[in-house]
XYZ file of C-alpha atoms in Angstrom:
328
model
C 9.905 -18.521 -49.073
C 10.555 -22.265 -48.827
C 10.835 -23.931 -45.426
C 10.596 -27.620 -46.342
C 13.453 -29.432 -44.626
C 13.544 -33.139 -44.159
C 11.151 -36.014 -44.447
C 9.220 -38.188 -42.078
C 5.584 -38.391 -41.150
C 5.411 -35.046 -39.346
C 3.470 -32.322 -41.137
C 4.658 -28.739 -41.236
C 5.074 -25.633 -43.326
C 6.350 -26.149 -46.840
C 6.365 -22.684 -48.401
C 4.746 -19.261 -47.985
C 4.148 -16.427 -50.445
C 2.681 -13.129 -49.224
C 1.334 -10.610 -51.708
C 1.274 -6.954 -50.614
C 0.594 -3.837 -52.726
C 3.157 -1.112 -53.312
C 0.575 1.543 -52.451
C -0.054 2.490 -48.837
C -2.472 5.190 -47.724
C -2.272 7.160 -44.500
C -5.254 6.469 -42.279
C -6.118 10.175 -42.176
C -6.207 10.264 -45.998
C -8.753 7.468 -46.407
C -11.770 8.529 -48.526
C -14.240 7.994 -45.667
C -12.229 10.023 -43.138
C -14.334 13.172 -43.430
C -17.526 11.176 -42.820
C -16.347 9.561 -39.586
C -17.654 10.562 -36.190
C -15.275 11.987 -33.583
C -15.251 8.642 -31.738
C -14.369 6.800 -34.948
C -11.557 9.244 -35.751
C -10.144 9.017 -32.230
C -10.279 5.231 -32.411
C -8.435 5.107 -35.744
C -5.776 7.583 -34.547
C -5.134 5.517 -31.424
C -5.132 2.121 -33.119
C -1.387 2.006 -33.787
C -2.033 1.949 -37.550
C -0.226 4.631 -39.567
C -0.930 3.420 -43.107
C -2.960 0.693 -44.797
C -2.037 -1.354 -47.860
C -4.348 -0.788 -50.833
C -5.019 -2.898 -53.942
C -7.298 -0.702 -56.026
C -10.018 -2.515 -57.956
C -8.867 -6.059 -57.192
C -11.204 -8.928 -56.300
C -10.332 -11.344 -53.520
C -10.421 -14.587 -55.525
C -8.047 -13.158 -58.124
C -5.639 -11.978 -55.432
C -5.705 -15.372 -53.717
C -5.008 -17.126 -57.032
C -2.093 -14.757 -57.717
C -0.657 -15.579 -54.294
C -0.881 -19.309 -55.079
C 0.899 -18.794 -58.394
C 3.565 -16.886 -56.485
C 4.531 -20.099 -54.706
C 5.941 -21.284 -58.052
C 7.780 -24.577 -57.969
C 7.155 -24.908 -54.218
C 3.658 -26.242 -55.027
C 3.355 -29.895 -55.988
C 2.181 -30.422 -59.547
C -0.989 -31.946 -58.103
C -1.512 -31.067 -54.408
C -4.111 -33.134 -52.599
C -6.066 -30.203 -51.159
C -6.756 -26.517 -51.796
C -8.277 -24.708 -48.825
C -9.517 -21.150 -49.266
C -9.890 -19.169 -46.056
C -13.012 -17.179 -46.837
C -12.796 -13.415 -47.443
C -15.051 -10.942 -45.620
C -17.486 -11.169 -48.532
C -17.467 -13.556 -51.518
C -16.911 -12.211 -55.018
C -19.973 -14.085 -56.299
C -23.100 -15.721 -54.914
C -23.983 -19.279 -56.016
C -20.639 -19.529 -57.799
C -17.417 -20.707 -56.170
C -14.573 -18.413 -55.189
C -12.398 -21.412 -54.297
C -13.235 -22.909 -57.683
C -11.979 -19.725 -59.341
C -8.771 -19.846 -57.305
C -8.268 -23.494 -58.268
C -8.831 -22.734 -61.957
C -6.664 -19.605 -62.149
C -3.863 -21.196 -60.099
C -3.852 -24.341 -62.251
C -4.414 -26.792 -59.389
C -6.702 -29.110 -61.347
C -5.904 -32.217 -59.286
C -6.659 -30.746 -55.861
C -9.902 -31.160 -53.947
C -10.931 -27.578 -53.139
C -13.136 -26.242 -50.359
C -13.577 -23.138 -48.193
C -13.200 -22.599 -44.453
C -15.873 -20.016 -43.629
C -17.445 -18.238 -40.667
C -14.326 -17.961 -38.487
C -12.975 -14.548 -39.498
C -9.286 -14.064 -38.727
C -9.110 -17.451 -37.006
C -9.798 -19.164 -40.337
C -6.082 -19.431 -41.183
C -5.316 -21.228 -37.935
C -8.242 -23.597 -38.486
C -7.117 -24.212 -42.083
C -3.553 -25.196 -41.253
C -4.753 -27.470 -38.458
C -7.333 -29.055 -40.771
C -4.728 -29.496 -43.512
C -2.392 -31.214 -41.063
C -5.146 -33.554 -39.837
C -6.328 -34.448 -43.355
C -2.786 -35.256 -44.480
C -2.133 -37.396 -41.401
C -5.470 -39.188 -41.838
C -4.578 -40.563 -45.284
C -1.063 -41.901 -46.005
C -1.619 -41.175 -49.706
C -1.939 -37.429 -49.090
C 1.277 -35.415 -49.067
C 0.409 -31.724 -49.396
C -2.222 -29.015 -49.075
C -2.349 -25.431 -50.333
C -4.025 -22.748 -48.203
C -4.899 -19.303 -49.603
C -6.636 -16.118 -48.501
C -7.068 -12.518 -49.629
C -7.918 -9.543 -47.398
C -10.093 -6.716 -48.708
C -12.680 -4.548 -46.907
C -16.311 -5.650 -47.079
C -17.492 -2.429 -48.710
C -15.816 0.867 -49.491
C -14.864 1.800 -45.899
C -11.728 0.598 -44.141
C -12.200 2.002 -40.635
C -13.911 -0.805 -38.749
C -14.909 0.832 -35.476
C -14.466 -0.390 -32.719
C -12.194 -3.146 -34.063
C -9.438 -2.011 -36.454
C -8.584 -0.459 -39.856
C -8.540 -2.832 -42.827
C -5.663 -3.223 -45.294
C -5.278 -5.338 -48.440
C -3.112 -8.373 -49.055
C -3.116 -12.049 -49.957
C -1.132 -15.138 -49.065
C -0.684 -18.738 -50.062
C 1.075 -21.434 -48.078
C 1.601 -25.175 -48.235
C 1.425 -27.829 -45.552
C 3.517 -30.898 -46.381
C 4.906 -34.064 -44.881
C 8.375 -33.349 -43.533
C 7.841 -29.567 -43.597
C 9.529 -27.194 -41.157
C 8.499 -25.662 -38.877
C 6.422 -28.626 -37.705
C 2.903 -28.007 -36.433
C 3.517 -29.471 -32.990
C 0.267 -28.705 -31.119
C -2.991 -26.905 -31.827
C -6.183 -26.044 -29.935
C -9.212 -24.016 -31.026
C -12.697 -23.116 -29.813
C -15.681 -21.075 -30.961
C -18.777 -19.531 -29.349
C -21.872 -19.159 -31.504
C -23.585 -16.698 -29.159
C -21.576 -13.886 -30.775
C -22.672 -14.796 -34.322
C -24.634 -11.547 -34.782
C -22.275 -9.125 -33.035
C -21.207 -7.735 -36.434
C -23.241 -7.759 -39.627
C -23.564 -6.162 -43.069
C -27.062 -5.893 -44.529
C -25.850 -6.478 -48.071
C -29.221 -7.326 -49.616
C -30.672 -3.849 -49.129
C -27.920 -1.722 -50.691
C -25.267 -1.790 -53.448
C -21.768 -2.759 -52.331
C -20.474 0.803 -52.137
C -23.133 1.550 -49.514
C -22.391 -1.513 -47.392
C -21.667 -0.534 -43.800
C -20.638 -2.889 -41.056
C -22.938 -2.661 -38.045
C -21.784 -3.523 -34.542
C -24.689 -4.696 -32.385
C -22.998 -3.418 -29.236
C -19.579 -1.815 -28.883
C -19.686 -2.504 -25.145
C -20.389 -6.189 -25.774
C -17.337 -6.292 -28.053
C -15.080 -4.378 -25.666
C -16.112 -6.108 -22.450
C -18.063 -9.361 -22.841
C -16.111 -10.685 -25.829
C -12.852 -9.432 -24.306
C -13.605 -11.385 -21.139
C -14.243 -14.545 -23.166
C -11.010 -13.979 -25.095
C -9.077 -13.497 -21.876
C -10.347 -16.794 -20.458
C -10.237 -18.859 -23.626
C -6.837 -17.866 -24.976
C -5.206 -18.150 -21.564
C -6.519 -21.706 -21.248
C -5.727 -22.649 -24.863
C -2.115 -21.536 -24.409
C -1.799 -23.656 -21.273
C -3.307 -26.624 -23.121
C -1.059 -26.497 -26.207
C 2.004 -26.151 -24.000
C 0.870 -29.122 -21.924
C 0.263 -31.120 -25.117
C 3.867 -30.461 -26.137
C 5.294 -30.933 -22.632
C 6.604 -27.361 -22.529
C 6.312 -24.242 -20.384
C 6.137 -20.559 -21.254
C 9.880 -20.234 -20.759
C 10.343 -22.598 -23.733
C 8.600 -20.237 -26.190
C 11.108 -18.410 -28.399
C 8.566 -16.060 -30.007
C 4.863 -15.259 -29.629
C 2.819 -13.960 -32.567
C -0.810 -12.945 -32.988
C -3.095 -11.155 -35.432
C -2.621 -7.404 -35.904
C -5.772 -5.574 -34.775
C -4.719 -2.652 -32.561
C -1.688 -1.728 -30.493
C -3.879 -1.977 -27.398
C -4.609 -5.637 -28.183
C -0.893 -6.431 -28.068
C -0.617 -4.752 -24.655
C -3.694 -6.639 -23.412
C -2.384 -10.094 -24.338
C 1.168 -9.416 -23.193
C -0.186 -8.580 -19.741
C -2.650 -11.462 -19.752
C -0.253 -14.183 -20.827
C 3.027 -12.899 -19.464
C 4.534 -13.365 -22.924
C 6.042 -10.591 -25.085
C 4.369 -10.229 -28.482
C 7.083 -10.202 -31.154
C 7.854 -6.668 -32.482
C 7.173 -7.771 -36.066
C 3.447 -7.741 -35.235
C 3.452 -4.069 -34.234
C 5.511 -3.193 -37.296
C 3.101 -4.875 -39.678
C 0.113 -3.322 -37.900
C 1.564 0.174 -38.307
C 2.530 -0.340 -41.964
C -0.334 -2.418 -43.392
C -3.270 -2.240 -40.997
C -5.266 -5.358 -40.210
C -5.046 -7.981 -42.971
C -7.657 -10.325 -41.583
C -6.716 -13.997 -41.646
C -3.450 -13.063 -43.388
C -1.920 -11.387 -40.317
C -0.612 -14.490 -38.576
C 0.813 -15.941 -41.798
C 2.651 -12.722 -42.681
C 3.996 -12.436 -39.130
C 5.193 -16.043 -39.099
C 6.838 -15.713 -42.503
C 8.750 -12.575 -41.500
C 9.918 -14.002 -38.173
C 11.266 -17.085 -39.934
C 12.879 -15.013 -42.697
C 14.593 -12.556 -40.365
C 16.444 -15.292 -38.512
C 17.295 -15.439 -34.826
C 15.517 -18.762 -34.340
C 17.256 -22.122 -34.184
C 16.097 -25.615 -35.012
C 14.105 -26.905 -32.077
C 12.845 -23.459 -31.005
C 9.097 -23.070 -30.508
C 6.878 -20.296 -31.871
C 3.426 -19.738 -30.386
C 0.784 -18.258 -32.705
C -2.426 -16.851 -31.191
C -5.480 -15.984 -33.245
C -9.020 -14.826 -32.471
C -11.931 -13.097 -34.157
C -15.129 -11.277 -33.192
C -17.409 -14.062 -34.486
C -16.087 -15.503 -31.948
C -13.322 -18.059 -32.436
C -9.984 -18.616 -30.758
C -6.909 -20.663 -31.637
C -3.432 -21.329 -30.302
C -0.810 -23.119 -32.399
C 2.671 -24.258 -31.412
C 5.206 -24.564 -34.218
C 8.618 -26.213 -33.792
C 11.388 -24.740 -35.957
């Protein structure tokens, strides 16, 4: 879907292509369902996720490259940058997933690198970084951002966080693109670096299990940080743009659980757009892809006018937080 409209020095969205599988599996039919504890089953049932999207036997780098190719003519013949938002686990060690994406997508002229260690918030960091790098050098005109969502191991129920689905996206940031990235703020806190982990060196991939150091620390301590940080980041991006909450036409965030939407609606006094709940129910949590898919669908479905503002929130358990204001 192309959104490039106009010229000028402002940097915004050029095009987006989201790749989703035809197959969707009911949460209760997932292979690991019979091995879950009662608490894990209850969590999954109450998450607001009905089905998850499934790409059987696909690797993340290949999916990301396919998403880039799906942009077609919307990608410059030689974009300046290719930014891969890292998957939950790389396809290879010592090799280069972003190098594979660059090769398979035919972006030989781009400088490629990966944004890693930020979880879901990686997409927000990538589009802000792309904007800044384009602005910093008048010779740069465009950047491609890509990501693919797959579970770390065989299991998709990520208690106490969400249920994982599959998908991939690619997007471009270009001079003169619309919507314009009008304001952006982000923060991280390294004290949560070990809250979740997978001990991948001691077992084959099909035995990988995500370990949560403390469910209470996730539910309470990290939630308190998220409450404080996102509330402040929203105030700051609005102040940067000279706007108030009444000026926001739509608010989007990542799709983790239905309860998370309720939490942030109450916290911020802003309604989360219904497209987020719909995608959560249909596809599950798509990692760093969530906010891109939500933004694409809101723009495609209409109802917004030039000059309207869309607020995109993003956070992850690592922990990182971001708030972005886009102007249509």
